[in-house]
Short mmCIF file of C-alpha atoms in Angstrom, two decimals:
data_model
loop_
_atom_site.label_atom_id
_atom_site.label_comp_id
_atom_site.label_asym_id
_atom_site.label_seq_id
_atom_site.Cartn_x
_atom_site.Cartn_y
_atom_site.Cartn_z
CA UNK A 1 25.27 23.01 34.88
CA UNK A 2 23.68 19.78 33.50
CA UNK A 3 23.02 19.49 29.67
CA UNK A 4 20.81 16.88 28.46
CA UNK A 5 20.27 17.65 24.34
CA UNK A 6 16.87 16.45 22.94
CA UNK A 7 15.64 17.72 19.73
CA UNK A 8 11.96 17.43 18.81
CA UNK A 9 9.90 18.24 15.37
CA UNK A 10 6.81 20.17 16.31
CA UNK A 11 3.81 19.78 13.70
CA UNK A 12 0.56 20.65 14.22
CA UNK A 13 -1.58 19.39 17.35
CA UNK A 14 1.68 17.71 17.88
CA UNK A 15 5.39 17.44 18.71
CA UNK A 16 8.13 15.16 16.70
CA UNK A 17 11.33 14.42 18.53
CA UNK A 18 14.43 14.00 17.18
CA UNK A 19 17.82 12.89 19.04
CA UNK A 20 21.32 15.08 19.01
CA UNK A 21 24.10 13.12 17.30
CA UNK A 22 25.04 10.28 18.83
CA UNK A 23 29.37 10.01 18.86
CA UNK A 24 29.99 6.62 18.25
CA UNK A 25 33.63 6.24 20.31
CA UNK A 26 35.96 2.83 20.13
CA UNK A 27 35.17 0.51 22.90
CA UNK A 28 37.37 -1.66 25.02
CA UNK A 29 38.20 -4.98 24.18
CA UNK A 30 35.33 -6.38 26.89
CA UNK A 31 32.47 -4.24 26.59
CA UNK A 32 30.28 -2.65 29.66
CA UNK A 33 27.35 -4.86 29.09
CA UNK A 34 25.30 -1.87 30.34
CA UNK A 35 27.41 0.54 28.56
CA UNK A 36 26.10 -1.42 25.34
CA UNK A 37 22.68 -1.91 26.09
CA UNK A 38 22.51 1.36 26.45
CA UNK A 39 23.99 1.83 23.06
CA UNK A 40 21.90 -0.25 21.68
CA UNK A 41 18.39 0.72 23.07
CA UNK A 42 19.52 4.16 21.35
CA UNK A 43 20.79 2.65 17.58
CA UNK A 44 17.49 0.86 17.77
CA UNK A 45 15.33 4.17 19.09
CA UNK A 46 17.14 6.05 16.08
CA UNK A 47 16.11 3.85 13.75
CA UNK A 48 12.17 3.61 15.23
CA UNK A 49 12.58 7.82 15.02
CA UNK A 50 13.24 7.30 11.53
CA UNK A 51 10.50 4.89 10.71
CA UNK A 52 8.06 7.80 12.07
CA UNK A 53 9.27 11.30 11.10
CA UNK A 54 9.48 9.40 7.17
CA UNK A 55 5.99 7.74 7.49
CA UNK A 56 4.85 11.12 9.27
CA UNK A 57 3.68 9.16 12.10
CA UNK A 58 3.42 11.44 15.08
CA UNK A 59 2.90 9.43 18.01
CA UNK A 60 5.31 6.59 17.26
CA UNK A 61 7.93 9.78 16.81
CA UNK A 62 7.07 11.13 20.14
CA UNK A 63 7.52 7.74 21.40
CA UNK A 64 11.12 7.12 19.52
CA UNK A 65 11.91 9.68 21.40
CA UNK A 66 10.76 9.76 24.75
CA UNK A 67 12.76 6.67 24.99
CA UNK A 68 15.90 8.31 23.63
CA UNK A 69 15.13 10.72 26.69
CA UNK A 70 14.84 8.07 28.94
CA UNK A 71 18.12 6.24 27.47
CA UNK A 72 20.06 9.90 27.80
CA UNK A 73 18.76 10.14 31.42
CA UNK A 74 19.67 6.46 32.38
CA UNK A 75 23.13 7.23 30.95
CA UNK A 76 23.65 9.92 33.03
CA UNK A 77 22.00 8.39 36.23
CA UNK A 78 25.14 5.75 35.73
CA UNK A 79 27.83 7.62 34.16
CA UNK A 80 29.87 6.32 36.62
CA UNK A 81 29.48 2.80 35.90
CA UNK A 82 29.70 3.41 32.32
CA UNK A 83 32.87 4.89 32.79
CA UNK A 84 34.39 1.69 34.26
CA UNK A 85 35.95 -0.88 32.04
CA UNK A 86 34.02 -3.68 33.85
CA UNK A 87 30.54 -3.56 35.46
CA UNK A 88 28.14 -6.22 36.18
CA UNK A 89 24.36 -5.61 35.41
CA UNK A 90 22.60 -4.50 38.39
CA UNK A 91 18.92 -6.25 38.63
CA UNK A 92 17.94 -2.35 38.70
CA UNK A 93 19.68 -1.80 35.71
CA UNK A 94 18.71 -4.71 34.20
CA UNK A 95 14.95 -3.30 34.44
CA UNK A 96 15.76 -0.01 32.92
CA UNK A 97 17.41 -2.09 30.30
CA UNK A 98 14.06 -4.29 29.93
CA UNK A 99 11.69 -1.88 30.29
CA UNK A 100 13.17 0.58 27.36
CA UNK A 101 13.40 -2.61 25.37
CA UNK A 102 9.60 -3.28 26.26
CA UNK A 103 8.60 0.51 25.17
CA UNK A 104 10.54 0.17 21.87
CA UNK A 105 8.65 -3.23 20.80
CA UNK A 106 5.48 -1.57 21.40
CA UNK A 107 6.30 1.76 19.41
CA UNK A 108 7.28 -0.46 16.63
CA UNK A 109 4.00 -2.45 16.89
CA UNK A 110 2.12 0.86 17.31
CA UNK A 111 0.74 0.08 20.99
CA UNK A 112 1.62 4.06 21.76
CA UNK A 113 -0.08 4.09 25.43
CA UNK A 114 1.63 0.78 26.40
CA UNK A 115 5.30 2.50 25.40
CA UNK A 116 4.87 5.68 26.95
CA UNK A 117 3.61 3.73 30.16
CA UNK A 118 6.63 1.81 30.18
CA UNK A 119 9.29 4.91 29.61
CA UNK A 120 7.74 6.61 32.63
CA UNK A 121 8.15 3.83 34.63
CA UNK A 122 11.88 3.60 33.96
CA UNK A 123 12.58 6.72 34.56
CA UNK A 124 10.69 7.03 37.86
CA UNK A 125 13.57 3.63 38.23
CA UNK A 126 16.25 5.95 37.55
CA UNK A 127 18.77 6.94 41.00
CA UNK A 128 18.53 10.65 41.94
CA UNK A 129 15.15 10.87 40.60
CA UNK A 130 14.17 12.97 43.83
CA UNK A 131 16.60 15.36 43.42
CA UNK A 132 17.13 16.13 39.74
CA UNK A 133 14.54 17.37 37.53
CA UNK A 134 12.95 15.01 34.48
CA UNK A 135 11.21 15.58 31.57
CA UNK A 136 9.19 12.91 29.55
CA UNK A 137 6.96 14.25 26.99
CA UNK A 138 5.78 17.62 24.82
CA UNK A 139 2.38 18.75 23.43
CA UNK A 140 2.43 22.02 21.57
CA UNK A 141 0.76 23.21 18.45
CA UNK A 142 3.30 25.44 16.59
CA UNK A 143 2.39 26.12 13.01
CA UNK A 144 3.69 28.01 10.26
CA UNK A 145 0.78 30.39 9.61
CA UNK A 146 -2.10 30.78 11.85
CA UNK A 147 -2.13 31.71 15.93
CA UNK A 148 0.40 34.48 17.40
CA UNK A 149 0.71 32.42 20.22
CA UNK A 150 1.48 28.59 20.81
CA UNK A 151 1.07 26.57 23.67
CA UNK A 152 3.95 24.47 25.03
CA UNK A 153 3.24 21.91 27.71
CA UNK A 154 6.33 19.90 29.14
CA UNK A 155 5.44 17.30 31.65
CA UNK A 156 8.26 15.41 33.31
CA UNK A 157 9.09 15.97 37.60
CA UNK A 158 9.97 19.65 38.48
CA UNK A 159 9.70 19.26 42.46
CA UNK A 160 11.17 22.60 42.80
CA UNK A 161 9.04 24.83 40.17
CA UNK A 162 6.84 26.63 42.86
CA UNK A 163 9.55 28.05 45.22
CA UNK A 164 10.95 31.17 45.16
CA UNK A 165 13.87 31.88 43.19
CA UNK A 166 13.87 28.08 40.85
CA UNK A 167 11.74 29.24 38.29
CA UNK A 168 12.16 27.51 34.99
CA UNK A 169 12.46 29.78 31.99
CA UNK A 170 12.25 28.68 27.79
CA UNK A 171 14.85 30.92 26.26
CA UNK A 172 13.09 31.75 22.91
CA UNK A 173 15.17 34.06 20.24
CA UNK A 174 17.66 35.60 23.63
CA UNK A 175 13.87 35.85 25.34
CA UNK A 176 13.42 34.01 28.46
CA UNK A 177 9.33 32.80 29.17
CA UNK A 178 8.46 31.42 31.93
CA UNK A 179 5.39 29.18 32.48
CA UNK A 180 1.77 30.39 32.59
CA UNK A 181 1.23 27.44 34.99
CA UNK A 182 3.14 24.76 36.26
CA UNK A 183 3.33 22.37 38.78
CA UNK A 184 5.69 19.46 39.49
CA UNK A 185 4.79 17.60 36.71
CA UNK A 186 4.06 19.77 34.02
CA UNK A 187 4.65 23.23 32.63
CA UNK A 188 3.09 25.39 30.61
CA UNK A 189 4.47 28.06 27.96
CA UNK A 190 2.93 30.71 25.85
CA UNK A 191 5.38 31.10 23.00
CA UNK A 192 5.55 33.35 20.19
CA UNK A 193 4.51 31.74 16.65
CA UNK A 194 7.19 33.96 14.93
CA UNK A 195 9.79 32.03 16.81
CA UNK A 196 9.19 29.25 14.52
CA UNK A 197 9.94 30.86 11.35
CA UNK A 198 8.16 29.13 8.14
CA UNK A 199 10.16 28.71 4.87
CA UNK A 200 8.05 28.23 1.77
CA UNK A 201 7.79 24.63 0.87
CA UNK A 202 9.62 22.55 3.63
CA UNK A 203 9.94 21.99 7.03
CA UNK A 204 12.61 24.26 8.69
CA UNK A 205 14.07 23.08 12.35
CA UNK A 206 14.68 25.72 15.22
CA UNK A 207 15.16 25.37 18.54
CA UNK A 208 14.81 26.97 21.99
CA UNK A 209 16.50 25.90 25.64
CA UNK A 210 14.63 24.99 28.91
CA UNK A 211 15.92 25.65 31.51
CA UNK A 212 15.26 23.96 34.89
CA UNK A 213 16.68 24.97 38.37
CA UNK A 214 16.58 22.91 41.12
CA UNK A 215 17.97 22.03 44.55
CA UNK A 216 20.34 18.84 44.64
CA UNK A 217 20.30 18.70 48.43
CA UNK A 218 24.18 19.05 48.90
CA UNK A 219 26.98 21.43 48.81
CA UNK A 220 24.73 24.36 47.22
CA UNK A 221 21.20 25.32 47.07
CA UNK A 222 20.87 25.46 43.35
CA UNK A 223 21.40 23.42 39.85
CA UNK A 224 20.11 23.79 36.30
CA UNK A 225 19.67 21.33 34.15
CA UNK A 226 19.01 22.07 30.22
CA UNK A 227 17.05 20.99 27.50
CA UNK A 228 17.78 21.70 24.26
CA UNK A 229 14.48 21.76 22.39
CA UNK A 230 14.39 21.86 18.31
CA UNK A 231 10.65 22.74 16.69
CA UNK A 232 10.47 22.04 12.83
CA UNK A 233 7.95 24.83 11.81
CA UNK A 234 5.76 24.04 8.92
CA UNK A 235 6.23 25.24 5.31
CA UNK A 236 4.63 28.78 5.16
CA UNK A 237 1.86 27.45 2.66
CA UNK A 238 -0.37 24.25 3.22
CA UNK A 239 -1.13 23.72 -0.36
CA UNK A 240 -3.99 23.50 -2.56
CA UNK A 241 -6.53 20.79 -2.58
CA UNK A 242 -9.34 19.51 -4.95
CA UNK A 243 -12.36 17.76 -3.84
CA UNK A 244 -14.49 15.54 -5.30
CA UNK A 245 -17.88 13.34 -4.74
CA UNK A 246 -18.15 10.00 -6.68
CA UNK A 247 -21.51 8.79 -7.02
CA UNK A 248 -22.68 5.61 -8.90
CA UNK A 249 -24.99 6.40 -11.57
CA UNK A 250 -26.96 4.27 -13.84
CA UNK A 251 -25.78 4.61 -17.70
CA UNK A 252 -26.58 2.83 -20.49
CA UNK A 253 -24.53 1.22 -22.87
CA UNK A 254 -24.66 0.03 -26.37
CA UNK A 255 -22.85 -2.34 -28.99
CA UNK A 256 -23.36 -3.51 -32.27
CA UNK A 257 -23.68 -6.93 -33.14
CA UNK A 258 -23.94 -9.45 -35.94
CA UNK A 259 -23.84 -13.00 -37.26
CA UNK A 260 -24.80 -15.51 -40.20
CA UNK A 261 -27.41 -18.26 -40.30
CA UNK A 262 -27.78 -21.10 -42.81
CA UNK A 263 -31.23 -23.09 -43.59
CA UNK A 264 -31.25 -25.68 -45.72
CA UNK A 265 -33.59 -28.54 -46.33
CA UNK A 266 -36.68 -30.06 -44.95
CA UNK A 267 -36.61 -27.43 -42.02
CA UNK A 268 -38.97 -25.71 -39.45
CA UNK A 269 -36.67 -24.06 -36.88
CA UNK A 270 -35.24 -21.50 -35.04
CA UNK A 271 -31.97 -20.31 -35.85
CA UNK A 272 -30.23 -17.24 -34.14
CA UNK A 273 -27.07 -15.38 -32.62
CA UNK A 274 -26.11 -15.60 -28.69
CA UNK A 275 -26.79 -12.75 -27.13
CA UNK A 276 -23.97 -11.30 -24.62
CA UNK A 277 -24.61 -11.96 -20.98
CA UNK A 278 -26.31 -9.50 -18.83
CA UNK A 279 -27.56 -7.86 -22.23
CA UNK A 280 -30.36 -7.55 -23.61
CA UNK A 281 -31.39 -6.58 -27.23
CA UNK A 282 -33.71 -4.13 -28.92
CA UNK A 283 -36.46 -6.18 -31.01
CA UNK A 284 -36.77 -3.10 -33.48
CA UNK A 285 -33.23 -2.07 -33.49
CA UNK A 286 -33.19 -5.91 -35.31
CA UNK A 287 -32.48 -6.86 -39.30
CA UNK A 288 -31.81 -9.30 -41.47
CA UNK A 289 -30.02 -9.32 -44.75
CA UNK A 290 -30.27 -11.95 -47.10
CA UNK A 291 -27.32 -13.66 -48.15
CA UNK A 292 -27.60 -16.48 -50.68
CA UNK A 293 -30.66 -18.49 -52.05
CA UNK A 294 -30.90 -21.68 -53.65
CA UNK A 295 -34.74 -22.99 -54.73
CA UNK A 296 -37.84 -21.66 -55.84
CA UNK A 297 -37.99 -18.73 -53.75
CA UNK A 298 -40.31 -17.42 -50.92
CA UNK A 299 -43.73 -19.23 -50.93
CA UNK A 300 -42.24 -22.40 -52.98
CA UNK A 301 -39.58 -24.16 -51.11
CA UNK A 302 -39.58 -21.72 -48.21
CA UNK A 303 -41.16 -19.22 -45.77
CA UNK A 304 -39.32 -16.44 -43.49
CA UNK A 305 -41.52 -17.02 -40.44
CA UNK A 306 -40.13 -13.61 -38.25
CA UNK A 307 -37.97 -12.86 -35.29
CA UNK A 308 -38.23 -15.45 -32.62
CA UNK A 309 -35.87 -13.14 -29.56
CA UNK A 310 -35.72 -14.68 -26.42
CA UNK A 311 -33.54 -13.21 -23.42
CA UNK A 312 -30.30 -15.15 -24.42
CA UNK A 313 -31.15 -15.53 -28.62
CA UNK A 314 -31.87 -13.14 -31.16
CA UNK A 315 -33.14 -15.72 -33.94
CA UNK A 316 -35.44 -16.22 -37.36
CA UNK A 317 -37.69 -18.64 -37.73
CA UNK A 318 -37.58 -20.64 -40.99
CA UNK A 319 -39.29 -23.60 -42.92
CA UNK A 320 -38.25 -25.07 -45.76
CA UNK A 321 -39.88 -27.41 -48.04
CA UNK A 322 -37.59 -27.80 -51.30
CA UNK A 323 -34.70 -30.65 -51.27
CA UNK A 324 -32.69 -27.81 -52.84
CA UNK A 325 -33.40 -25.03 -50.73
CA UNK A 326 -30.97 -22.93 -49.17
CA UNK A 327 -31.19 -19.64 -47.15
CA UNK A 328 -28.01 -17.27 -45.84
CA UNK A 329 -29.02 -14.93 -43.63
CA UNK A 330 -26.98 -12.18 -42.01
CA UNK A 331 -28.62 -11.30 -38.83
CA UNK A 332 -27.61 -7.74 -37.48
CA UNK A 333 -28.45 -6.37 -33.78
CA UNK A 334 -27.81 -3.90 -31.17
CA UNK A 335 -27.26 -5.16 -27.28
CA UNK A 336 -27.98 -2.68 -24.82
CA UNK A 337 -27.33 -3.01 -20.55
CA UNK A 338 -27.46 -0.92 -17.72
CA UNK A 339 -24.89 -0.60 -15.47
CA UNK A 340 -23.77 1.90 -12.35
CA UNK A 341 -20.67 4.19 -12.98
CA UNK A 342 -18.88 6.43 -10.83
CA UNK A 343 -19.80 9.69 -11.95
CA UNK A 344 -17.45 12.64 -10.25
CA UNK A 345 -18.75 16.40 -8.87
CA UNK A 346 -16.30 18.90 -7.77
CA UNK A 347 -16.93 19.73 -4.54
CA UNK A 348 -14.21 22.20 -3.43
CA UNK A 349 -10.84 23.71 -5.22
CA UNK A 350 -8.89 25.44 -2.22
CA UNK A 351 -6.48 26.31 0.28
CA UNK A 352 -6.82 25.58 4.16
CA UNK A 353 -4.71 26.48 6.70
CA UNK A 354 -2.79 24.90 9.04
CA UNK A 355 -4.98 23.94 11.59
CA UNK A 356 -8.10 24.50 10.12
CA UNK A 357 -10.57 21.78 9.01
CA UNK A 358 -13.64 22.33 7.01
CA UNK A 359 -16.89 20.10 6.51
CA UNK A 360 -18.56 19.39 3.19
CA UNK A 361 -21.42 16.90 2.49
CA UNK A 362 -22.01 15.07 -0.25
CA UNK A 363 -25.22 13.46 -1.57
CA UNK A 364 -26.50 10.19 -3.72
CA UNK A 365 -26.52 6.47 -1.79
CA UNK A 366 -22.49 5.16 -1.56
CA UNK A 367 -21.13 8.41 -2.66
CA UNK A 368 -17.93 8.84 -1.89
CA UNK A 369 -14.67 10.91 -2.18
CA UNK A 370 -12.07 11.53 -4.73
CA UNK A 371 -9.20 14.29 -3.98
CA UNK A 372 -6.24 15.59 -5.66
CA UNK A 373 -3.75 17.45 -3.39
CA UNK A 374 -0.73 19.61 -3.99
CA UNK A 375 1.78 19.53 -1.06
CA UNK A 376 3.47 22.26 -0.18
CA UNK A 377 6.94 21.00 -2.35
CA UNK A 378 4.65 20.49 -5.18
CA UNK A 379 4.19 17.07 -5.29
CA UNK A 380 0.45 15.70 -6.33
CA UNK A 381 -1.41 13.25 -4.30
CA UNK A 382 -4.23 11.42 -5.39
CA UNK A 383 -7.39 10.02 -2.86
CA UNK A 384 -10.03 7.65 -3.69
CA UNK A 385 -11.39 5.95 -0.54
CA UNK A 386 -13.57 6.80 2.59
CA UNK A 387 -10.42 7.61 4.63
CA UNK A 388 -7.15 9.25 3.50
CA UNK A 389 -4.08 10.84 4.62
CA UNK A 390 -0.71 11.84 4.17
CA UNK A 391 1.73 13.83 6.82
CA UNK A 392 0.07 17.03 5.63
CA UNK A 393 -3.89 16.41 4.98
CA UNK A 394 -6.66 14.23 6.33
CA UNK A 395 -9.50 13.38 4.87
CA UNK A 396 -12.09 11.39 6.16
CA UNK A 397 -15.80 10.63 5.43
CA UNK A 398 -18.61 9.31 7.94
CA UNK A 399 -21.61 9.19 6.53
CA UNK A 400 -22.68 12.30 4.02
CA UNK A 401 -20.02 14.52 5.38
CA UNK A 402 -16.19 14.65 4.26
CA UNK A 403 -13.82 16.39 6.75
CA UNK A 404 -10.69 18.11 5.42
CA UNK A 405 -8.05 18.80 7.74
CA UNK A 406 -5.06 20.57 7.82
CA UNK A 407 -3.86 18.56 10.66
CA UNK A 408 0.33 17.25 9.85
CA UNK A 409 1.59 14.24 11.49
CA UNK A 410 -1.54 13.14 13.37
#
């Protein structure tokens, strides 16, 4: 029997892989250039896997991975030349080597279709691709909480699935399942949720085996090979969210304001205090206090003509007749100016969950969303933008309406 060990994380809408433990053995003094390519393509798939399952980013995961499962099935299409202290590079190889090379810069630039292209077509490169079975990707939605039943599609080549007697079989909890459909490049499980147990405020990995008979074409009439497949279930509980709209309102504001004017002299003018950019002042909200005075008073040497406010001047108009005259004025004033401020509404204060997604709209020209969320470990995560997510929650507004979705790793 064949063993080929794969481990994948399983998140909602969605399936994470992660690779077995790779033993890292000493090496010869000349290295199998393949042997180390090989190694390679895997230290460097490890470390894309990495990149994902921390950033929560599903697709470049399920990437990572599908060319670790490539890499593992090259390695065992040539175990024989690995085993040999010498080899030269095959141009075959040499494409298998290229081509998982190729998928890797693409998962690390994010160009998902373009990688998964190229890991298919290395492993359709691979020797005894007829005759042994190959798997190259998983869908599945297995939550903690929600459905009984999950749905487990494995697509890879199975050219002996429909006959008689090579059924393939998941062995869940001691349970073996076999497919609901299949054909010979996909099948199709019903599993039960409660396989995937939940634990409380992490993710918690299981794992089932496939199990895939088939025909080699020599000295016996069957094979299996195996796939060990690891789910991590979601925590039990989703967490709590908070919603809010933020809408731009109009408010006024107000501040206080004051300086000091001196007329002396032979004067007729205008005198005043600057008044603060994009304000704008309050005629009657105006005063004046008198200061000092040198002369013969109002009516003799000089005359308080009034206010004289224009948009960027709150001033007093003065003339002044007497050589001696002097006027201090204190001029005191209140600025006022409108301006729009976010003003937030609480929209929702719950708990989704997994899976679900619910709709809310929200109302006022450029509102938008603010959103506290509590994970399930108890960390707080704060949202202020059209479009937000983390690996547990999406949010996302177009136009009036703000989806929340309880959607991990997507």
């Amino acid at each position: 029997m064949k063993y080929t060990s794969l481990l994948l994380a399983l998140t909602a809408g969605s399936i994470l892989l992660f690779s077995a433990g790779t033993q890292i053995f000493a090496q010869p003094a000349t290295l199998n250039p393949l042997k180390k390519g090989l190694d390679d393509l895997t230290n460097r798939a490890n470390m894309l896997l990495d990149r994902a399952v921390v950033g929560g980013q599903t697709l470049e995961g399920n990437a990572a991975n599908e060319a670790l499962s490539a890499i593992a099935q090259a390695k065992d299409a040539y175990k024989d030349a690995l085993a040999a202290t010498s080899h030269q590079v095959t141009s075959k190889e040499q494409q298998v080597l290229s081509g998982i090379s190729g998928a890797l810069d693409q998962i690390q630039t994010n160009t998902i279709d373009g990688a998964e292209k190229k890991i298919t077509e290395v492993i359709l490169m691979l020797p005894f691709i007829d005759k042994e079975p190959q798997v190259t990707t998983w869908t599945g939605n297995v939550v903690g909480t929600g459905e009984d039943i999950t749905i487990l599609r494995v697509r890879g080549i199975f050219k002996d699935a429909a006959r008689a007697g090579y059924e393939p079989t998941l062995q869940v909890n001691n349970t073996p399942i076999t497919p609901f459909e299949k054909t010979n490049q996909e099948l199709s499980f019903k599993v039960p949720t409660r396989a995937f147990p939940a634990l409380a405020h992490s993710l918690n990995p299981v794992a089932v085996d496939l199990k895939i008979p088939y025909d080699p074409g020599f000295l016996h009439r069957k094979d299996i090979r195996q796939f060990t497949i690891g789910f991590l279930a979601l925590p039990s509980s989703s967490g709590t969210f908070t919603l809010f709209q933020s809408t731009y309102i109009p408010q006024t504001f107000k501040q206080s304001r004051s300086c000091q004017l001196r007329f002396a002299g032979h004067e007729d003018v205008i005198r005043g205090c600057p008044i603060d950019a994009g304000w704008s002042v309050i005629p009657e909200n105006a005063r004046i206090e008198l200061v000092h005075e040198e002369g013969d008073g109002f009516g003799h040497d000089h005359w308080d003509l009034g206010w004289a406010i224009t948009p960027g001047t709150v001033g007093r108009h003065i003339r002044s007749d007497g050589d001696k005259s002097v006027l201090i004025y204190n001029i005191y004033f209140t600025e006022t100016k409108q301006e729009p401020m976010p003003v937030d509404q609480k929209l929702a204060d719950e708990r989704l969950k997994w899976g679900d997604s619910k709709t809310y709209t929200i109302t006022g020209d450029g509102a938008t969303f603010k959103a506290v969320y509590i994970d399930p470990a108890g960390h707080q995560v704060g949202f202020a933008m059209t479009s937000a997510a983390n690996p547990y929650i999406h949010i996302k507004q177009i136009g009036a309406q703000v989806v929340v979705s309880m959607a991990p790793f997507q």
